PDB file of C-alpha atoms in Angstrom:
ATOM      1  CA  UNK V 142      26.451  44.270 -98.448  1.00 51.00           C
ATOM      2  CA  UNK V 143      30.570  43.629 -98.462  1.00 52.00           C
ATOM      3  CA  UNK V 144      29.550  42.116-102.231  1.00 57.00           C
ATOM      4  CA  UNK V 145      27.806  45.147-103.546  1.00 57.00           C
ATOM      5  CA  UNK V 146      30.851  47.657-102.792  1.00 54.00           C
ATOM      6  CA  UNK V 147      33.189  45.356-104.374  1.00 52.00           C
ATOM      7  CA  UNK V 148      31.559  44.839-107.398  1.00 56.00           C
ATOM      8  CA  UNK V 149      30.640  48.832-107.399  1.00 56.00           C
ATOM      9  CA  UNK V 150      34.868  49.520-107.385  1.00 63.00           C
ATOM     10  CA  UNK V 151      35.582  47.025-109.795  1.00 75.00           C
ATOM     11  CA  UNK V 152      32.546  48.338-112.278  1.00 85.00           C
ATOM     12  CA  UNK V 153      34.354  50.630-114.817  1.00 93.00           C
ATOM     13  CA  UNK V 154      32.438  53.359-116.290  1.00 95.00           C
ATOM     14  CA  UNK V 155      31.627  54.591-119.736  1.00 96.00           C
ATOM     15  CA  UNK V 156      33.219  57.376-121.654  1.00 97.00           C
ATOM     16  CA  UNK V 157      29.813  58.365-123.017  1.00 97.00           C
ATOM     17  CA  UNK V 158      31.057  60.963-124.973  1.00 97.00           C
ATOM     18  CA  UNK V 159      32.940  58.344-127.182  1.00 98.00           C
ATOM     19  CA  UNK V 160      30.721  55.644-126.961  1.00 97.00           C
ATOM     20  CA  UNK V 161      28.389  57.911-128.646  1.00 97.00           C
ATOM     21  CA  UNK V 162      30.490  58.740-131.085  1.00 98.00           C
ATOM     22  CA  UNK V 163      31.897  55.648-131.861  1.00 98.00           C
ATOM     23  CA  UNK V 164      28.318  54.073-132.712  1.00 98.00           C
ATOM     24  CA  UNK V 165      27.721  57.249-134.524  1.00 98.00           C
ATOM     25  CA  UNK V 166      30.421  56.144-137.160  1.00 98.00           C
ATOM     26  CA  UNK V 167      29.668  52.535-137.370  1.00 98.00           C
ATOM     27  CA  UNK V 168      25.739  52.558-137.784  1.00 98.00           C
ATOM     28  CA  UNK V 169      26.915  55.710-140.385  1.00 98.00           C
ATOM     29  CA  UNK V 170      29.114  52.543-141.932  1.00 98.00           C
ATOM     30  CA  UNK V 171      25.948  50.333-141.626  1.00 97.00           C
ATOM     31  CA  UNK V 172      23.304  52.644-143.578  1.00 97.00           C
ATOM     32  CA  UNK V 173      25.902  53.321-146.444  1.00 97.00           C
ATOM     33  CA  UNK V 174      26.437  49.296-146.853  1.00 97.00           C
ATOM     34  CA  UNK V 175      22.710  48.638-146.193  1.00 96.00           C
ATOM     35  CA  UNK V 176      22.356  51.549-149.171  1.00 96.00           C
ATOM     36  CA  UNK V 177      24.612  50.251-151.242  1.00 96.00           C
ATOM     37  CA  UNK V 178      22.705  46.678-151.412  1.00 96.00           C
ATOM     38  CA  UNK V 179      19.640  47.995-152.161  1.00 95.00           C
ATOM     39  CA  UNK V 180      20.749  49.648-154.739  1.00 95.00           C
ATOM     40  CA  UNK V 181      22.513  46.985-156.252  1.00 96.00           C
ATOM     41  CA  UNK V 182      20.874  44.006-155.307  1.00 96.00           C
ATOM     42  CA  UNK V 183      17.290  45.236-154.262  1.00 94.00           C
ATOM     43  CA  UNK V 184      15.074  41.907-155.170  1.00 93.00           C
ATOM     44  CA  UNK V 185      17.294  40.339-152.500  1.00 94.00           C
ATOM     45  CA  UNK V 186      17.342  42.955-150.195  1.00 95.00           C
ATOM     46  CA  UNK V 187      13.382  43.384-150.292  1.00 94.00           C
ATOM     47  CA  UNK V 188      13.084  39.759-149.934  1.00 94.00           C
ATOM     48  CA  UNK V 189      14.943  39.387-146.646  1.00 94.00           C
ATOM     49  CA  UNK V 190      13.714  42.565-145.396  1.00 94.00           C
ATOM     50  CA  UNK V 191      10.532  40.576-145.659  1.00 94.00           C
ATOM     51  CA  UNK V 192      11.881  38.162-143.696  1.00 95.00           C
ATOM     52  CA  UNK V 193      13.246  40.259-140.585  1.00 94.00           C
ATOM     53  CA  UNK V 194       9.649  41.774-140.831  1.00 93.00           C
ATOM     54  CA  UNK V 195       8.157  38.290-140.894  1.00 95.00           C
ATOM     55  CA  UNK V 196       5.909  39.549-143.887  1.00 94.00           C
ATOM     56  CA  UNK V 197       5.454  39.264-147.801  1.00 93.00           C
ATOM     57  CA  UNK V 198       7.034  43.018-149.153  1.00 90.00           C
ATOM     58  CA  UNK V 199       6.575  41.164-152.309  1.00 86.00           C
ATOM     59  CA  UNK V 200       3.998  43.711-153.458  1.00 90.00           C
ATOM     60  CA  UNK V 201       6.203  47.028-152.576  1.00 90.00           C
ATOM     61  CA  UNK V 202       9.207  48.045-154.136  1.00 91.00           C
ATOM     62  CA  UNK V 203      11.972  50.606-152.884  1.00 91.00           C
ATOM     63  CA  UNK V 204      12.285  54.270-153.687  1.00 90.00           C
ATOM     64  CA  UNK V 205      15.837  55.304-152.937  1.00 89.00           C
ATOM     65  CA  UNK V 206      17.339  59.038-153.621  1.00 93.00           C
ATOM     66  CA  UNK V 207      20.121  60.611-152.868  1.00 95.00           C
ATOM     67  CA  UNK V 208      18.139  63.034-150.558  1.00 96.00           C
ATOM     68  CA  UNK V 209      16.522  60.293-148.451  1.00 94.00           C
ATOM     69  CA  UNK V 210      19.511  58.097-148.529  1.00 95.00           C
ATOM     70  CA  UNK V 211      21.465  61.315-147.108  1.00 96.00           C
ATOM     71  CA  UNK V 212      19.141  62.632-144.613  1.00 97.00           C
ATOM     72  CA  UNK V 213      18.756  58.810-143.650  1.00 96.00           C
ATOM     73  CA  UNK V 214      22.216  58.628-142.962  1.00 97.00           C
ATOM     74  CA  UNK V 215      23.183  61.481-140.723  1.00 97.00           C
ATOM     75  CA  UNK V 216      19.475  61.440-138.870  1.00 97.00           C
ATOM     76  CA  UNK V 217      19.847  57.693-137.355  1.00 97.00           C
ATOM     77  CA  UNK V 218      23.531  58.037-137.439  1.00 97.00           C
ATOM     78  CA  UNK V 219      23.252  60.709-134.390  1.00 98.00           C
ATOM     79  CA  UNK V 220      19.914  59.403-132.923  1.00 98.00           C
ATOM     80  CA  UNK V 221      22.442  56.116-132.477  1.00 98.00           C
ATOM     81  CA  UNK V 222      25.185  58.169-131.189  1.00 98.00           C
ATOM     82  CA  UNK V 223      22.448  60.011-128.911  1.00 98.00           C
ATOM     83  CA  UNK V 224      21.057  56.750-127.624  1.00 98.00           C
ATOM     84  CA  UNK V 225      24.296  55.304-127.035  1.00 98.00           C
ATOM     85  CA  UNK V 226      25.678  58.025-125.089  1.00 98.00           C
ATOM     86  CA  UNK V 227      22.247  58.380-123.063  1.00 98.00           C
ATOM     87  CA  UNK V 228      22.544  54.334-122.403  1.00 98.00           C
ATOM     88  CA  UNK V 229      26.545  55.056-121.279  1.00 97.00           C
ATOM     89  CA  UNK V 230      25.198  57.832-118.910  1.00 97.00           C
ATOM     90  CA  UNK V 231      22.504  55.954-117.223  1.00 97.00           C
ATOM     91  CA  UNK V 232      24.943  52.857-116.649  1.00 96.00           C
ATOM     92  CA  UNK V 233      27.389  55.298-115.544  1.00 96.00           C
ATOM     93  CA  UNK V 234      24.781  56.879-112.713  1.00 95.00           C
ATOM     94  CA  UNK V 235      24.476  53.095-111.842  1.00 95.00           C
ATOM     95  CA  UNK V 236      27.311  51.887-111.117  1.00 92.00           C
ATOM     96  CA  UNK V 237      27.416  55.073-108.923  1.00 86.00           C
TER      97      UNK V 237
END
């Protein structure tokens, strides 16, 4: 019991606020690198995309516009910022 309300003062909460928008920014970072490879290398990139998927993409190939590469970007930018801050706020409400 002593053990559970020292570890609950030394737990340090979140700021979920900037958690969320500091993985807003770098998955934003990520999608315009992860962009910017398919574009110029996209053999390789469709190759070890096969791999993560543990499947043979051999057969497909990408379709990347500006639109979709855009919409991509801001869409799972915030849904990572969103899920971030939501993960910040429930570990915040835990540590009590």
């Amino acid at each position: 019991m002593l053990d559970d309300a020292v570890e609950q003062e030394d737990a340090m909460k979140l700021d979920a606020i900037k958690l969320g928008l500091a993985t807003t920014i770098v998955f934003a970072i990520a999608w315009v690198i992860c962009s910017a490879l398919v574009m110029l290398t996209p053999s390789a990139m469709m190759q070890m995309s096969g791999h993560m998927l543990h499947a043979d993409l051999g057969d497909l190939r990408w379709t990347m516009h500006w639109t979709g590469i855009l919409v991509g970007l801001i869409l799972w930018s915030i849904m990572a910022g969103v899920l971030a801050w939501a993960t910040a706020s429930v570990y915040n409400r835990l540590i009590g």
